[in-house]
Short mmCIF file of C-alpha atoms in Angstrom, two decimals:
data_model
loop_
_atom_site.label_atom_id
_atom_site.label_comp_id
_atom_site.label_asym_id
_atom_site.label_seq_id
_atom_site.Cartn_x
_atom_site.Cartn_y
_atom_site.Cartn_z
CA UNK A 1197 0.90 -32.46 -144.51
CA UNK A 1198 -2.37 -34.09 -143.10
CA UNK A 1199 -2.40 -35.84 -139.75
CA UNK A 1200 -2.27 -39.40 -139.22
CA UNK A 1201 -5.60 -41.29 -138.97
CA UNK A 1202 -6.77 -41.69 -135.62
CA UNK A 1203 -6.75 -45.62 -135.44
CA UNK A 1204 -3.24 -45.87 -137.09
CA UNK A 1205 0.12 -45.50 -135.42
CA UNK A 1206 2.49 -42.66 -137.19
CA UNK A 1207 5.18 -45.07 -137.39
CA UNK A 1208 5.06 -48.96 -137.31
CA UNK A 1209 7.74 -51.60 -137.98
CA UNK A 1210 7.04 -54.97 -138.88
CA UNK A 1211 9.64 -57.74 -138.34
CA UNK A 1212 11.99 -55.43 -139.79
CA UNK A 1213 15.50 -56.88 -140.60
CA UNK A 1214 18.05 -54.14 -141.92
CA UNK A 1215 21.76 -53.56 -141.87
CA UNK A 1216 24.72 -53.04 -144.41
CA UNK A 1217 26.61 -54.93 -147.24
CA UNK A 1218 27.93 -57.48 -144.62
CA UNK A 1219 24.56 -58.51 -143.56
CA UNK A 1220 21.71 -57.64 -141.23
CA UNK A 1221 22.30 -55.96 -137.84
CA UNK A 1222 18.53 -55.80 -137.04
CA UNK A 1223 16.67 -59.08 -136.83
CA UNK A 1224 12.81 -59.02 -136.79
CA UNK A 1225 12.14 -55.69 -134.79
CA UNK A 1226 8.60 -54.61 -134.52
CA UNK A 1227 7.02 -51.85 -132.72
CA UNK A 1228 4.78 -48.78 -133.54
CA UNK A 1229 4.96 -45.07 -132.32
CA UNK A 1230 2.11 -42.47 -132.32
CA UNK A 1231 1.92 -38.96 -133.01
CA UNK A 1232 3.18 -36.67 -130.16
CA UNK A 1233 4.79 -39.35 -128.44
CA UNK A 1234 8.73 -40.00 -127.70
CA UNK A 1235 10.42 -43.23 -127.69
CA UNK A 1236 14.15 -43.79 -126.54
CA UNK A 1237 16.24 -46.82 -127.82
CA UNK A 1238 18.32 -48.48 -125.15
CA UNK A 1239 21.03 -51.08 -125.71
CA UNK A 1240 24.69 -51.92 -125.52
CA UNK A 1241 27.24 -50.98 -128.32
CA UNK A 1242 26.40 -52.77 -131.38
CA UNK A 1243 22.76 -53.58 -130.27
CA UNK A 1244 21.46 -51.79 -133.43
CA UNK A 1245 19.96 -48.69 -132.24
CA UNK A 1246 21.70 -46.18 -134.70
CA UNK A 1247 21.19 -48.80 -137.33
CA UNK A 1248 17.52 -48.77 -136.56
CA UNK A 1249 17.05 -44.94 -136.75
CA UNK A 1250 18.89 -45.20 -140.40
CA UNK A 1251 16.42 -48.00 -141.35
CA UNK A 1252 13.36 -45.92 -140.51
CA UNK A 1253 15.20 -43.20 -142.56
CA UNK A 1254 15.98 -45.74 -145.36
CA UNK A 1255 19.54 -45.15 -145.36
CA UNK A 1256 20.91 -48.65 -145.12
CA UNK A 1257 20.21 -51.90 -146.53
CA UNK A 1258 16.64 -53.48 -146.35
CA UNK A 1259 16.68 -57.34 -145.59
CA UNK A 1260 13.13 -57.92 -144.88
CA UNK A 1261 10.19 -56.93 -142.99
CA UNK A 1262 8.37 -53.50 -143.37
CA UNK A 1263 8.59 -49.84 -142.36
CA UNK A 1264 4.82 -48.26 -142.27
CA UNK A 1265 4.62 -44.36 -142.00
CA UNK A 1266 0.72 -43.17 -141.43
CA UNK A 1267 -0.15 -46.69 -142.55
CA UNK A 1268 1.51 -46.55 -145.85
CA UNK A 1269 4.35 -49.09 -146.46
CA UNK A 1270 7.25 -46.93 -147.28
CA UNK A 1271 10.00 -49.70 -147.19
CA UNK A 1272 11.00 -49.08 -150.80
CA UNK A 1273 11.07 -45.38 -150.61
CA UNK A 1274 14.56 -43.36 -150.60
CA UNK A 1275 15.73 -41.09 -147.84
CA UNK A 1276 14.51 -37.95 -150.00
CA UNK A 1277 11.05 -39.44 -150.46
CA UNK A 1278 10.72 -40.26 -146.79
CA UNK A 1279 12.03 -36.46 -145.86
CA UNK A 1280 8.99 -35.39 -148.39
CA UNK A 1281 6.72 -37.68 -146.41
CA UNK A 1282 7.37 -36.24 -143.08
CA UNK A 1283 10.40 -38.07 -141.58
CA UNK A 1284 13.42 -36.06 -140.39
CA UNK A 1285 16.80 -37.08 -139.28
CA UNK A 1286 19.31 -35.58 -137.20
CA UNK A 1287 22.43 -37.94 -137.26
CA UNK A 1288 25.16 -38.23 -134.40
CA UNK A 1289 27.74 -35.71 -134.45
CA UNK A 1290 27.88 -32.25 -135.77
CA UNK A 1291 25.96 -32.03 -139.25
CA UNK A 1292 25.85 -28.46 -139.90
CA UNK A 1293 27.93 -26.12 -142.37
CA UNK A 1294 30.52 -24.65 -139.86
CA UNK A 1295 31.66 -21.96 -142.04
CA UNK A 1296 28.20 -20.96 -143.00
CA UNK A 1297 26.05 -18.60 -140.93
CA UNK A 1298 22.99 -19.82 -138.92
CA UNK A 1299 20.79 -17.84 -141.50
CA UNK A 1300 22.52 -19.87 -144.18
CA UNK A 1301 22.27 -23.06 -142.57
CA UNK A 1302 18.28 -22.68 -142.08
CA UNK A 1303 18.30 -21.92 -145.93
CA UNK A 1304 20.03 -25.08 -146.67
CA UNK A 1305 17.71 -26.96 -144.37
CA UNK A 1306 14.79 -25.65 -146.21
CA UNK A 1307 16.34 -26.02 -149.89
CA UNK A 1308 13.55 -28.46 -150.82
CA UNK A 1309 11.05 -26.08 -150.19
CA UNK A 1310 9.41 -23.48 -152.40
CA UNK A 1311 10.79 -19.97 -151.65
CA UNK A 1312 7.54 -18.64 -149.87
CA UNK A 1313 7.22 -21.79 -147.81
CA UNK A 1314 10.95 -21.70 -146.96
CA UNK A 1315 10.77 -17.99 -145.61
CA UNK A 1316 7.66 -18.73 -143.57
CA UNK A 1317 9.35 -21.75 -142.19
CA UNK A 1318 12.67 -20.09 -141.46
CA UNK A 1319 10.91 -17.37 -139.86
CA UNK A 1320 8.96 -19.78 -137.60
CA UNK A 1321 12.16 -21.45 -136.45
CA UNK A 1322 13.79 -18.33 -135.60
CA UNK A 1323 10.64 -17.62 -133.46
CA UNK A 1324 10.65 -20.94 -131.89
CA UNK A 1325 14.39 -20.89 -131.04
CA UNK A 1326 15.25 -17.33 -130.04
CA UNK A 1327 18.98 -18.10 -129.85
CA UNK A 1328 19.10 -18.77 -133.34
CA UNK A 1329 17.29 -15.33 -134.21
CA UNK A 1330 20.06 -13.53 -131.87
CA UNK A 1331 23.05 -15.46 -134.00
CA UNK A 1332 21.71 -15.51 -137.16
CA UNK A 1333 24.63 -13.80 -138.67
CA UNK A 1334 27.23 -15.89 -136.79
CA UNK A 1335 29.23 -19.03 -138.37
CA UNK A 1336 27.60 -21.96 -137.20
CA UNK A 1337 31.12 -23.43 -136.01
CA UNK A 1338 31.51 -20.50 -133.57
CA UNK A 1339 28.19 -21.69 -131.59
CA UNK A 1340 28.32 -23.59 -128.59
CA UNK A 1341 27.88 -27.32 -128.74
CA UNK A 1342 24.00 -26.95 -127.55
CA UNK A 1343 23.49 -24.15 -129.88
CA UNK A 1344 24.81 -26.20 -132.70
CA UNK A 1345 22.32 -29.04 -131.98
CA UNK A 1346 19.50 -26.88 -131.53
CA UNK A 1347 20.49 -25.42 -135.15
CA UNK A 1348 20.60 -28.94 -136.50
CA UNK A 1349 17.16 -29.67 -135.37
CA UNK A 1350 15.91 -26.56 -136.52
CA UNK A 1351 17.31 -27.19 -139.87
CA UNK A 1352 15.45 -30.63 -140.19
CA UNK A 1353 12.24 -29.12 -138.63
CA UNK A 1354 12.07 -26.66 -141.54
CA UNK A 1355 10.39 -29.05 -143.68
CA UNK A 1356 7.72 -29.86 -141.04
CA UNK A 1357 8.44 -33.43 -140.15
CA UNK A 1358 5.68 -35.51 -138.37
CA UNK A 1359 8.74 -37.82 -137.16
CA UNK A 1360 12.18 -36.82 -135.84
CA UNK A 1361 14.67 -39.24 -135.78
CA UNK A 1362 17.46 -37.99 -133.12
CA UNK A 1363 20.91 -39.85 -132.82
CA UNK A 1364 22.62 -38.80 -129.57
CA UNK A 1365 21.41 -35.23 -129.34
CA UNK A 1366 22.99 -34.49 -126.16
CA UNK A 1367 26.53 -36.00 -126.95
CA UNK A 1368 29.14 -33.77 -125.92
CA UNK A 1369 27.21 -31.26 -124.11
CA UNK A 1370 27.40 -29.88 -120.72
CA UNK A 1371 24.76 -30.99 -118.30
CA UNK A 1372 22.95 -27.65 -118.61
CA UNK A 1373 22.94 -27.81 -122.49
CA UNK A 1374 21.58 -31.34 -122.09
CA UNK A 1375 18.78 -30.14 -120.18
CA UNK A 1376 17.99 -27.46 -122.59
CA UNK A 1377 17.95 -29.73 -125.47
CA UNK A 1378 15.91 -32.50 -123.72
CA UNK A 1379 13.42 -29.73 -122.90
CA UNK A 1380 13.36 -28.66 -126.54
CA UNK A 1381 12.49 -32.20 -127.66
CA UNK A 1382 9.61 -32.66 -124.96
CA UNK A 1383 8.25 -29.31 -126.24
CA UNK A 1384 8.25 -30.46 -129.88
CA UNK A 1385 5.97 -33.41 -128.88
CA UNK A 1386 3.79 -31.59 -126.56
CA UNK A 1387 3.34 -28.60 -128.49
CA UNK A 1388 3.57 -29.72 -132.06
CA UNK A 1389 2.43 -33.23 -132.07
CA UNK A 1390 5.78 -34.49 -133.46
CA UNK A 1391 6.70 -38.16 -132.74
CA UNK A 1392 10.16 -38.77 -131.77
CA UNK A 1393 12.48 -41.87 -131.93
CA UNK A 1394 15.65 -41.31 -129.98
CA UNK A 1395 19.08 -42.76 -129.44
CA UNK A 1396 20.73 -41.11 -126.52
CA UNK A 1397 23.59 -42.01 -124.17
CA UNK A 1398 22.24 -39.70 -121.22
CA UNK A 1399 19.67 -42.79 -120.56
CA UNK A 1400 18.51 -40.65 -117.35
CA UNK A 1401 17.52 -37.55 -119.26
CA UNK A 1402 16.07 -38.93 -122.00
CA UNK A 1403 13.83 -41.42 -120.13
CA UNK A 1404 12.44 -38.55 -117.88
CA UNK A 1405 10.84 -37.02 -121.11
CA UNK A 1406 10.11 -40.41 -123.02
CA UNK A 1407 6.71 -41.97 -123.09
CA UNK A 1408 8.12 -45.52 -124.20
CA UNK A 1409 11.60 -47.31 -123.84
CA UNK A 1410 12.67 -49.80 -126.32
CA UNK A 1411 15.44 -52.05 -125.40
CA UNK A 1412 17.55 -53.65 -127.96
CA UNK A 1413 20.01 -56.82 -127.65
CA UNK A 1414 22.21 -58.10 -130.56
CA UNK A 1415 19.78 -56.51 -133.16
CA UNK A 1416 16.51 -57.93 -131.33
CA UNK A 1417 13.75 -56.26 -129.22
CA UNK A 1418 14.30 -57.72 -125.57
CA UNK A 1419 11.86 -55.26 -124.05
CA UNK A 1420 9.51 -52.42 -124.59
CA UNK A 1421 7.31 -50.68 -122.27
CA UNK A 1422 6.43 -47.39 -120.72
CA UNK A 1423 9.52 -45.71 -119.84
CA UNK A 1424 9.31 -44.96 -116.32
CA UNK A 1425 8.74 -48.88 -115.76
CA UNK A 1426 11.54 -49.70 -117.86
CA UNK A 1427 13.86 -47.28 -116.01
CA UNK A 1428 13.17 -49.29 -112.84
CA UNK A 1429 13.39 -52.76 -114.28
CA UNK A 1430 16.13 -54.61 -112.64
CA UNK A 1431 17.70 -56.03 -115.52
CA UNK A 1432 17.64 -52.51 -117.18
CA UNK A 1433 18.86 -50.46 -114.12
CA UNK A 1434 21.91 -52.95 -113.51
CA UNK A 1435 22.94 -53.22 -117.22
CA UNK A 1436 22.50 -49.46 -118.55
CA UNK A 1437 21.83 -47.15 -115.63
CA UNK A 1438 24.46 -47.81 -112.80
CA UNK A 1439 22.23 -49.90 -110.91
CA UNK A 1440 20.83 -47.22 -108.47
CA UNK A 1441 17.86 -45.53 -110.48
CA UNK A 1442 14.50 -45.11 -108.71
CA UNK A 1443 11.12 -44.47 -109.90
CA UNK A 1444 11.58 -40.83 -108.79
CA UNK A 1445 14.43 -40.69 -111.26
CA UNK A 1446 12.15 -41.60 -114.25
CA UNK A 1447 9.61 -39.45 -112.99
#
């Protein structure tokens, strides 16, 4: 895929209103995200964080506003069309095929690619994630939680997305595995230029690798800024971070 034009953000939301059949959850959310940057969405339960990820992927109901990707309005496109353009989504919870092997899961992740492209993409994922190469013949359901999270990211990365949407990637993982997942996400942005928009319950870990933090309240953008600055904002510190985060925590 060609890189985005240098004067355009990779992703841009303009006054986005989206939700479900009962009505909109997001009310006029606007922000942009550049290639190779990581943004974390903050907010309480029901703030609209996961809804926003699904709206970027086209998986819920659109009520107004626009989603632009590489300068193109993709608001009316289906999730498969958005995937083909370079938007990958790893939803919350385990989403692999537990009874199938790691290798078979990777094949499923690349099912939209031509055979030669798929083989090359799988080889690249096994090289990037040695743990998957070592366990290629094992059932996915037998992997640790962290290994399954890496597998699910690899299944999406096989298609070569420019934007990766992650919903709670460290959910249920040990502190050590959380750190490994965060390191993997940071490496993707730094080494491959992938933009990442993430919802995460471990806010300290997420903000430590993020460039930008976006705070949602009741479906509206309350605050946006550099992650290190948002982490020490008194309003955010007391509401979401336990009231004792320092600048060093966010560094």
